[in-house]
PDB file of C-alpha atoms in Angstrom:
ATOM      1  CA  UNK A   1     -30.765  -1.373  24.144  1.00  0.00           C
ATOM      2  CA  UNK A   2     -29.601   1.587  23.091  1.00  0.00           C
ATOM      3  CA  UNK A   3     -31.384   3.698  20.564  1.00  0.00           C
ATOM      4  CA  UNK A   4     -29.973   5.653  17.767  1.00  0.00           C
ATOM      5  CA  UNK A   5     -31.826   8.617  15.752  1.00  0.00           C
ATOM      6  CA  UNK A   6     -30.505   8.543  12.379  1.00  0.00           C
ATOM      7  CA  UNK A   7     -32.046   6.494   9.723  1.00  0.00           C
ATOM      8  CA  UNK A   8     -29.068   5.464   7.286  1.00  0.00           C
ATOM      9  CA  UNK A   9     -30.380   5.578   3.518  1.00  0.00           C
ATOM     10  CA  UNK A  10     -30.163   3.060   1.165  1.00  0.00           C
ATOM     11  CA  UNK A  11     -27.297   5.209  -0.522  1.00  0.00           C
ATOM     12  CA  UNK A  12     -25.266   5.075   2.191  1.00  0.00           C
ATOM     13  CA  UNK A  13     -25.490   1.718   2.958  1.00  0.00           C
ATOM     14  CA  UNK A  14     -24.661   1.009  -0.588  1.00  0.00           C
ATOM     15  CA  UNK A  15     -21.665   2.905   0.137  1.00  0.00           C
ATOM     16  CA  UNK A  16     -20.368   1.538   2.919  1.00  0.00           C
ATOM     17  CA  UNK A  17     -21.256  -2.043   1.533  1.00  0.00           C
ATOM     18  CA  UNK A  18     -18.127  -4.186   0.413  1.00  0.00           C
ATOM     19  CA  UNK A  19     -17.454  -7.550  -1.216  1.00  0.00           C
ATOM     20  CA  UNK A  20     -17.632 -10.926   1.471  1.00  0.00           C
ATOM     21  CA  UNK A  21     -14.190 -11.696   0.878  1.00  0.00           C
ATOM     22  CA  UNK A  22     -12.506  -8.643   2.881  1.00  0.00           C
ATOM     23  CA  UNK A  23     -11.340  -8.992   6.296  1.00  0.00           C
ATOM     24  CA  UNK A  24     -11.635  -6.157   7.490  1.00  0.00           C
ATOM     25  CA  UNK A  25     -15.702  -6.025   7.588  1.00  0.00           C
ATOM     26  CA  UNK A  26     -18.286  -6.056  10.302  1.00  0.00           C
ATOM     27  CA  UNK A  27     -22.035  -6.750   9.668  1.00  0.00           C
ATOM     28  CA  UNK A  28     -25.128  -4.576  10.361  1.00  0.00           C
ATOM     29  CA  UNK A  29     -28.167  -6.078   9.669  1.00  0.00           C
ATOM     30  CA  UNK A  30     -27.071  -8.873   7.579  1.00  0.00           C
ATOM     31  CA  UNK A  31     -24.710  -6.512   5.267  1.00  0.00           C
ATOM     32  CA  UNK A  32     -21.161  -6.507   5.575  1.00  0.00           C
ATOM     33  CA  UNK A  33     -19.732  -3.184   6.199  1.00  0.00           C
ATOM     34  CA  UNK A  34     -16.252  -2.175   5.482  1.00  0.00           C
ATOM     35  CA  UNK A  35     -14.491   0.005   8.481  1.00  0.00           C
ATOM     36  CA  UNK A  36     -12.242   1.858   5.490  1.00  0.00           C
ATOM     37  CA  UNK A  37     -15.288   2.831   3.627  1.00  0.00           C
ATOM     38  CA  UNK A  38     -17.032   4.132   6.603  1.00  0.00           C
ATOM     39  CA  UNK A  39     -13.954   6.237   7.615  1.00  0.00           C
ATOM     40  CA  UNK A  40     -13.786   7.893   4.580  1.00  0.00           C
ATOM     41  CA  UNK A  41     -16.966   8.866   3.712  1.00  0.00           C
ATOM     42  CA  UNK A  42     -19.103   9.340   7.155  1.00  0.00           C
ATOM     43  CA  UNK A  43     -20.245  12.705   7.735  1.00  0.00           C
ATOM     44  CA  UNK A  44     -19.934  14.685  11.382  1.00  0.00           C
ATOM     45  CA  UNK A  45     -23.808  14.180  12.101  1.00  0.00           C
ATOM     46  CA  UNK A  46     -23.400  10.470  11.227  1.00  0.00           C
ATOM     47  CA  UNK A  47     -20.552   9.362  13.675  1.00  0.00           C
ATOM     48  CA  UNK A  48     -22.577   9.329  16.821  1.00  0.00           C
ATOM     49  CA  UNK A  49     -25.721   7.252  15.477  1.00  0.00           C
ATOM     50  CA  UNK A  50     -23.020   5.036  13.537  1.00  0.00           C
ATOM     51  CA  UNK A  51     -21.616   4.050  16.417  1.00  0.00           C
ATOM     52  CA  UNK A  52     -24.762   3.360  18.253  1.00  0.00           C
ATOM     53  CA  UNK A  53     -25.639   1.067  15.849  1.00  0.00           C
ATOM     54  CA  UNK A  54     -22.508  -0.643  15.387  1.00  0.00           C
ATOM     55  CA  UNK A  55     -22.725  -1.100  19.355  1.00  0.00           C
ATOM     56  CA  UNK A  56     -26.305  -2.280  19.378  1.00  0.00           C
ATOM     57  CA  UNK A  57     -25.623  -4.982  16.545  1.00  0.00           C
ATOM     58  CA  UNK A  58     -22.404  -6.082  17.932  1.00  0.00           C
ATOM     59  CA  UNK A  59     -23.109  -6.870  21.529  1.00  0.00           C
ATOM     60  CA  UNK A  60     -21.020  -9.378  22.127  1.00  0.00           C
ATOM     61  CA  UNK A  61     -18.026  -7.347  20.708  1.00  0.00           C
ATOM     62  CA  UNK A  62     -16.734  -4.018  22.239  1.00  0.00           C
ATOM     63  CA  UNK A  63     -13.977  -4.445  19.611  1.00  0.00           C
ATOM     64  CA  UNK A  64     -16.378  -3.858  16.649  1.00  0.00           C
ATOM     65  CA  UNK A  65     -16.698  -0.103  18.210  1.00  0.00           C
ATOM     66  CA  UNK A  66     -13.450   0.568  19.426  1.00  0.00           C
ATOM     67  CA  UNK A  67     -11.962  -0.376  15.545  1.00  0.00           C
ATOM     68  CA  UNK A  68     -15.062   1.766  14.153  1.00  0.00           C
ATOM     69  CA  UNK A  69     -13.972   4.958  16.081  1.00  0.00           C
ATOM     70  CA  UNK A  70     -10.206   4.312  15.228  1.00  0.00           C
ATOM     71  CA  UNK A  71     -10.903   4.353  10.962  1.00  0.00           C
ATOM     72  CA  UNK A  72     -13.307   6.915  11.543  1.00  0.00           C
ATOM     73  CA  UNK A  73     -10.763   9.423  13.604  1.00  0.00           C
ATOM     74  CA  UNK A  74      -7.970   8.465  11.146  1.00  0.00           C
ATOM     75  CA  UNK A  75     -10.345   9.293   7.961  1.00  0.00           C
ATOM     76  CA  UNK A  76     -10.068   5.554   6.599  1.00  0.00           C
ATOM     77  CA  UNK A  77      -6.856   5.578   6.611  1.00  0.00           C
ATOM     78  CA  UNK A  78      -4.723   2.464   8.589  1.00  0.00           C
ATOM     79  CA  UNK A  79      -5.128   3.679  12.279  1.00  0.00           C
ATOM     80  CA  UNK A  80      -1.288   2.698  13.149  1.00  0.00           C
ATOM     81  CA  UNK A  81      -0.016   5.228  10.238  1.00  0.00           C
ATOM     82  CA  UNK A  82      -2.859   7.747  10.948  1.00  0.00           C
ATOM     83  CA  UNK A  83      -1.192   7.902  14.536  1.00  0.00           C
ATOM     84  CA  UNK A  84       2.249   8.158  13.357  1.00  0.00           C
ATOM     85  CA  UNK A  85       1.395  11.073  11.220  1.00  0.00           C
ATOM     86  CA  UNK A  86      -0.364  12.606  14.328  1.00  0.00           C
ATOM     87  CA  UNK A  87       2.983  12.084  16.653  1.00  0.00           C
ATOM     88  CA  UNK A  88       5.443  13.063  13.974  1.00  0.00           C
ATOM     89  CA  UNK A  89       3.420  16.841  14.021  1.00  0.00           C
ATOM     90  CA  UNK A  90       3.278  16.835  17.830  1.00  0.00           C
ATOM     91  CA  UNK A  91       5.246  19.925  18.860  1.00  0.00           C
ATOM     92  CA  UNK A  92       4.622  19.357  22.696  1.00  0.00           C
ATOM     93  CA  UNK A  93       7.754  19.448  24.358  1.00  0.00           C
ATOM     94  CA  UNK A  94       7.308  16.487  26.471  1.00  0.00           C
ATOM     95  CA  UNK A  95       8.183  13.205  26.230  1.00  0.00           C
ATOM     96  CA  UNK A  96       5.560  10.450  25.452  1.00  0.00           C
ATOM     97  CA  UNK A  97       7.614   7.159  25.919  1.00  0.00           C
ATOM     98  CA  UNK A  98       6.056   4.445  28.402  1.00  0.00           C
ATOM     99  CA  UNK A  99       7.374   1.439  29.136  1.00  0.00           C
ATOM    100  CA  UNK A 100       6.395  -1.954  30.714  1.00  0.00           C
ATOM    101  CA  UNK A 101       7.676  -4.281  33.308  1.00  0.00           C
ATOM    102  CA  UNK A 102      11.630  -4.921  33.726  1.00  0.00           C
ATOM    103  CA  UNK A 103      12.586  -1.921  31.938  1.00  0.00           C
ATOM    104  CA  UNK A 104      15.274   0.542  33.046  1.00  0.00           C
ATOM    105  CA  UNK A 105      14.407   4.163  33.996  1.00  0.00           C
ATOM    106  CA  UNK A 106      15.860   6.929  36.081  1.00  0.00           C
ATOM    107  CA  UNK A 107      14.589   9.223  38.689  1.00  0.00           C
ATOM    108  CA  UNK A 108      16.334  12.377  39.834  1.00  0.00           C
ATOM    109  CA  UNK A 109      15.925  13.814  42.918  1.00  0.00           C
ATOM    110  CA  UNK A 110      17.218  17.398  41.748  1.00  0.00           C
ATOM    111  CA  UNK A 111      15.009  17.542  39.188  1.00  0.00           C
ATOM    112  CA  UNK A 112      11.985  15.489  40.236  1.00  0.00           C
ATOM    113  CA  UNK A 113       8.381  17.430  41.281  1.00  0.00           C
ATOM    114  CA  UNK A 114       6.773  14.260  42.416  1.00  0.00           C
ATOM    115  CA  UNK A 115       8.032  11.256  44.548  1.00  0.00           C
ATOM    116  CA  UNK A 116       6.613   9.058  41.230  1.00  0.00           C
ATOM    117  CA  UNK A 117       8.622  11.198  38.706  1.00  0.00           C
ATOM    118  CA  UNK A 118      10.895   9.401  36.776  1.00  0.00           C
ATOM    119  CA  UNK A 119      12.580   9.397  32.967  1.00  0.00           C
ATOM    120  CA  UNK A 120      13.359   7.020  30.500  1.00  0.00           C
ATOM    121  CA  UNK A 121      17.158   6.205  29.714  1.00  0.00           C
ATOM    122  CA  UNK A 122      17.322   8.362  26.467  1.00  0.00           C
ATOM    123  CA  UNK A 123      16.206  11.185  28.205  1.00  0.00           C
ATOM    124  CA  UNK A 124      18.335  10.884  30.975  1.00  0.00           C
ATOM    125  CA  UNK A 125      21.153  10.877  28.608  1.00  0.00           C
ATOM    126  CA  UNK A 126      20.589  13.691  26.705  1.00  0.00           C
ATOM    127  CA  UNK A 127      19.936  15.738  29.764  1.00  0.00           C
ATOM    128  CA  UNK A 128      22.011  17.777  32.258  1.00  0.00           C
ATOM    129  CA  UNK A 129      22.168  15.318  35.186  1.00  0.00           C
ATOM    130  CA  UNK A 130      25.582  14.197  35.090  1.00  0.00           C
ATOM    131  CA  UNK A 131      27.262  16.994  33.652  1.00  0.00           C
ATOM    132  CA  UNK A 132      25.552  19.249  36.781  1.00  0.00           C
ATOM    133  CA  UNK A 133      26.283  16.232  39.480  1.00  0.00           C
ATOM    134  CA  UNK A 134      22.529  15.562  39.974  1.00  0.00           C
ATOM    135  CA  UNK A 135      21.512  13.313  42.664  1.00  0.00           C
ATOM    136  CA  UNK A 136      19.945  10.849  40.479  1.00  0.00           C
ATOM    137  CA  UNK A 137      20.042   6.742  40.115  1.00  0.00           C
ATOM    138  CA  UNK A 138      18.289   4.040  37.854  1.00  0.00           C
ATOM    139  CA  UNK A 139      15.926   1.727  38.825  1.00  0.00           C
ATOM    140  CA  UNK A 140      14.040  -1.450  36.814  1.00  0.00           C
ATOM    141  CA  UNK A 141      10.354  -0.976  36.604  1.00  0.00           C
ATOM    142  CA  UNK A 142       8.152  -3.611  38.362  1.00  0.00           C
ATOM    143  CA  UNK A 143       4.623  -2.718  36.601  1.00  0.00           C
ATOM    144  CA  UNK A 144       5.545   0.007  33.870  1.00  0.00           C
ATOM    145  CA  UNK A 145       5.769   3.829  33.601  1.00  0.00           C
ATOM    146  CA  UNK A 146       6.268   6.767  31.182  1.00  0.00           C
ATOM    147  CA  UNK A 147       8.680   9.632  31.168  1.00  0.00           C
ATOM    148  CA  UNK A 148       8.038  12.744  32.655  1.00  0.00           C
ATOM    149  CA  UNK A 149      10.507  14.746  30.675  1.00  0.00           C
ATOM    150  CA  UNK A 150       9.592  17.836  29.858  1.00  0.00           C
ATOM    151  CA  UNK A 151       6.092  17.632  31.553  1.00  0.00           C
ATOM    152  CA  UNK A 152       6.280  21.178  34.045  1.00  0.00           C
ATOM    153  CA  UNK A 153       3.731  19.391  36.368  1.00  0.00           C
ATOM    154  CA  UNK A 154       6.412  16.317  37.285  1.00  0.00           C
ATOM    155  CA  UNK A 155       9.698  17.631  36.179  1.00  0.00           C
ATOM    156  CA  UNK A 156      12.167  20.703  36.407  1.00  0.00           C
ATOM    157  CA  UNK A 157      12.437  22.560  33.240  1.00  0.00           C
ATOM    158  CA  UNK A 158      15.908  23.111  34.076  1.00  0.00           C
ATOM    159  CA  UNK A 159      16.335  18.867  34.039  1.00  0.00           C
ATOM    160  CA  UNK A 160      14.824  18.824  30.353  1.00  0.00           C
ATOM    161  CA  UNK A 161      16.790  16.797  27.627  1.00  0.00           C
ATOM    162  CA  UNK A 162      18.034  18.516  24.442  1.00  0.00           C
ATOM    163  CA  UNK A 163      14.999  16.997  22.732  1.00  0.00           C
ATOM    164  CA  UNK A 164      12.477  18.099  25.477  1.00  0.00           C
ATOM    165  CA  UNK A 165      13.416  21.643  26.144  1.00  0.00           C
ATOM    166  CA  UNK A 166      10.724  24.186  25.817  1.00  0.00           C
ATOM    167  CA  UNK A 167      10.533  26.992  23.540  1.00  0.00           C
ATOM    168  CA  UNK A 168       9.041  29.981  24.783  1.00  0.00           C
ATOM    169  CA  UNK A 169       6.807  30.586  21.447  1.00  0.00           C
ATOM    170  CA  UNK A 170       5.502  26.797  21.549  1.00  0.00           C
ATOM    171  CA  UNK A 171       4.684  27.126  25.507  1.00  0.00           C
ATOM    172  CA  UNK A 172       2.534  29.691  24.705  1.00  0.00           C
ATOM    173  CA  UNK A 173       0.402  28.014  21.556  1.00  0.00           C
ATOM    174  CA  UNK A 174      -2.765  26.425  22.389  1.00  0.00           C
ATOM    175  CA  UNK A 175      -2.283  23.099  21.037  1.00  0.00           C
ATOM    176  CA  UNK A 176      -6.314  22.874  20.506  1.00  0.00           C
ATOM    177  CA  UNK A 177      -5.590  25.638  17.680  1.00  0.00           C
ATOM    178  CA  UNK A 178      -2.960  23.101  15.689  1.00  0.00           C
ATOM    179  CA  UNK A 179      -5.832  20.537  15.192  1.00  0.00           C
ATOM    180  CA  UNK A 180      -7.287  19.722  11.804  1.00  0.00           C
ATOM    181  CA  UNK A 181     -10.679  21.250  12.235  1.00  0.00           C
ATOM    182  CA  UNK A 182     -12.210  17.953  10.473  1.00  0.00           C
ATOM    183  CA  UNK A 183     -10.122  15.652  13.523  1.00  0.00           C
ATOM    184  CA  UNK A 184     -10.759  17.879  16.068  1.00  0.00           C
ATOM    185  CA  UNK A 185     -14.453  17.507  15.291  1.00  0.00           C
ATOM    186  CA  UNK A 186     -14.450  13.786  14.685  1.00  0.00           C
ATOM    187  CA  UNK A 187     -12.720  13.156  18.018  1.00  0.00           C
ATOM    188  CA  UNK A 188     -14.888  15.137  20.162  1.00  0.00           C
ATOM    189  CA  UNK A 189     -18.233  13.035  18.556  1.00  0.00           C
ATOM    190  CA  UNK A 190     -16.103   9.936  18.757  1.00  0.00           C
ATOM    191  CA  UNK A 191     -15.239  10.439  22.731  1.00  0.00           C
ATOM    192  CA  UNK A 192     -18.504  11.718  23.564  1.00  0.00           C
ATOM    193  CA  UNK A 193     -20.446   8.735  22.058  1.00  0.00           C
ATOM    194  CA  UNK A 194     -17.803   6.354  23.662  1.00  0.00           C
ATOM    195  CA  UNK A 195     -18.460   7.661  27.167  1.00  0.00           C
ATOM    196  CA  UNK A 196     -22.086   7.343  26.451  1.00  0.00           C
ATOM    197  CA  UNK A 197     -22.015   4.155  25.115  1.00  0.00           C
ATOM    198  CA  UNK A 198     -19.677   2.917  28.092  1.00  0.00           C
ATOM    199  CA  UNK A 199     -21.763   5.045  30.797  1.00  0.00           C
ATOM    200  CA  UNK A 200     -24.792   3.134  29.849  1.00  0.00           C
ATOM    201  CA  UNK A 201     -23.043  -0.158  29.896  1.00  0.00           C
ATOM    202  CA  UNK A 202     -21.603   0.301  33.272  1.00  0.00           C
ATOM    203  CA  UNK A 203     -25.216   1.325  34.745  1.00  0.00           C
ATOM    204  CA  UNK A 204     -26.760  -1.683  33.365  1.00  0.00           C
ATOM    205  CA  UNK A 205     -23.888  -4.003  34.502  1.00  0.00           C
ATOM    206  CA  UNK A 206     -24.157  -2.387  38.294  1.00  0.00           C
ATOM    207  CA  UNK A 207     -28.165  -2.775  38.260  1.00  0.00           C
ATOM    208  CA  UNK A 208     -27.803  -6.487  37.128  1.00  0.00           C
ATOM    209  CA  UNK A 209     -25.840  -7.502  39.882  1.00  0.00           C
ATOM    210  CA  UNK A 210     -28.214  -5.849  42.487  1.00  0.00           C
ATOM    211  CA  UNK A 211     -30.239  -8.321  44.260  1.00  0.00           C
ATOM    212  CA  UNK A 212     -34.149  -8.893  42.943  1.00  0.00           C
ATOM    213  CA  UNK A 213     -36.063  -5.942  44.701  1.00  0.00           C
ATOM    214  CA  UNK A 214     -33.237  -3.974  45.653  1.00  0.00           C
ATOM    215  CA  UNK A 215     -33.584  -0.289  45.438  1.00  0.00           C
ATOM    216  CA  UNK A 216     -30.389   1.542  46.290  1.00  0.00           C
TER     217      UNK A 216
END
């Protein structure tokens, strides 16, 4: 089992306790806890021990940990709303669209810097490819993919669409600086704890499959 060091006080437990008819809850030690209340009230030094506790109390359901993480990152707000707000503030000049199977996209041999580089239909239509007579073609995805428009590692900046042209000032800004300090701290702690939990569980899963008596 995974241990945790923080002993939660009665006051903390009382703050996080909510009526049993609320659907957005889970149980720890017989007490119903609200994901949203936790997200609003938890302090940075409580995040790691809290997530370890959630996992130790919900061994059969990793989703409880992931959902707790999403509410911690959002500060108790609905995670979908929080992510929409973050994306709206994102100044990174790259397209973030992704797609599943059987979706049309474009490749441009003039602009691509890798054999797998591609862009979404919207970025293609807003780009210079037709007007400049680029060597392009469209395909339908077999599994899925994501748009590389504005990504300097996969697409020439001269081929970026009007939405993802790089601004010289934006390009020189460290994206970490634009993070809200509270969100930044929570994110580092949540990600670090998740890595710890998943690493330990992967190790135990591998060990459990070894033949008995095997040492390596």
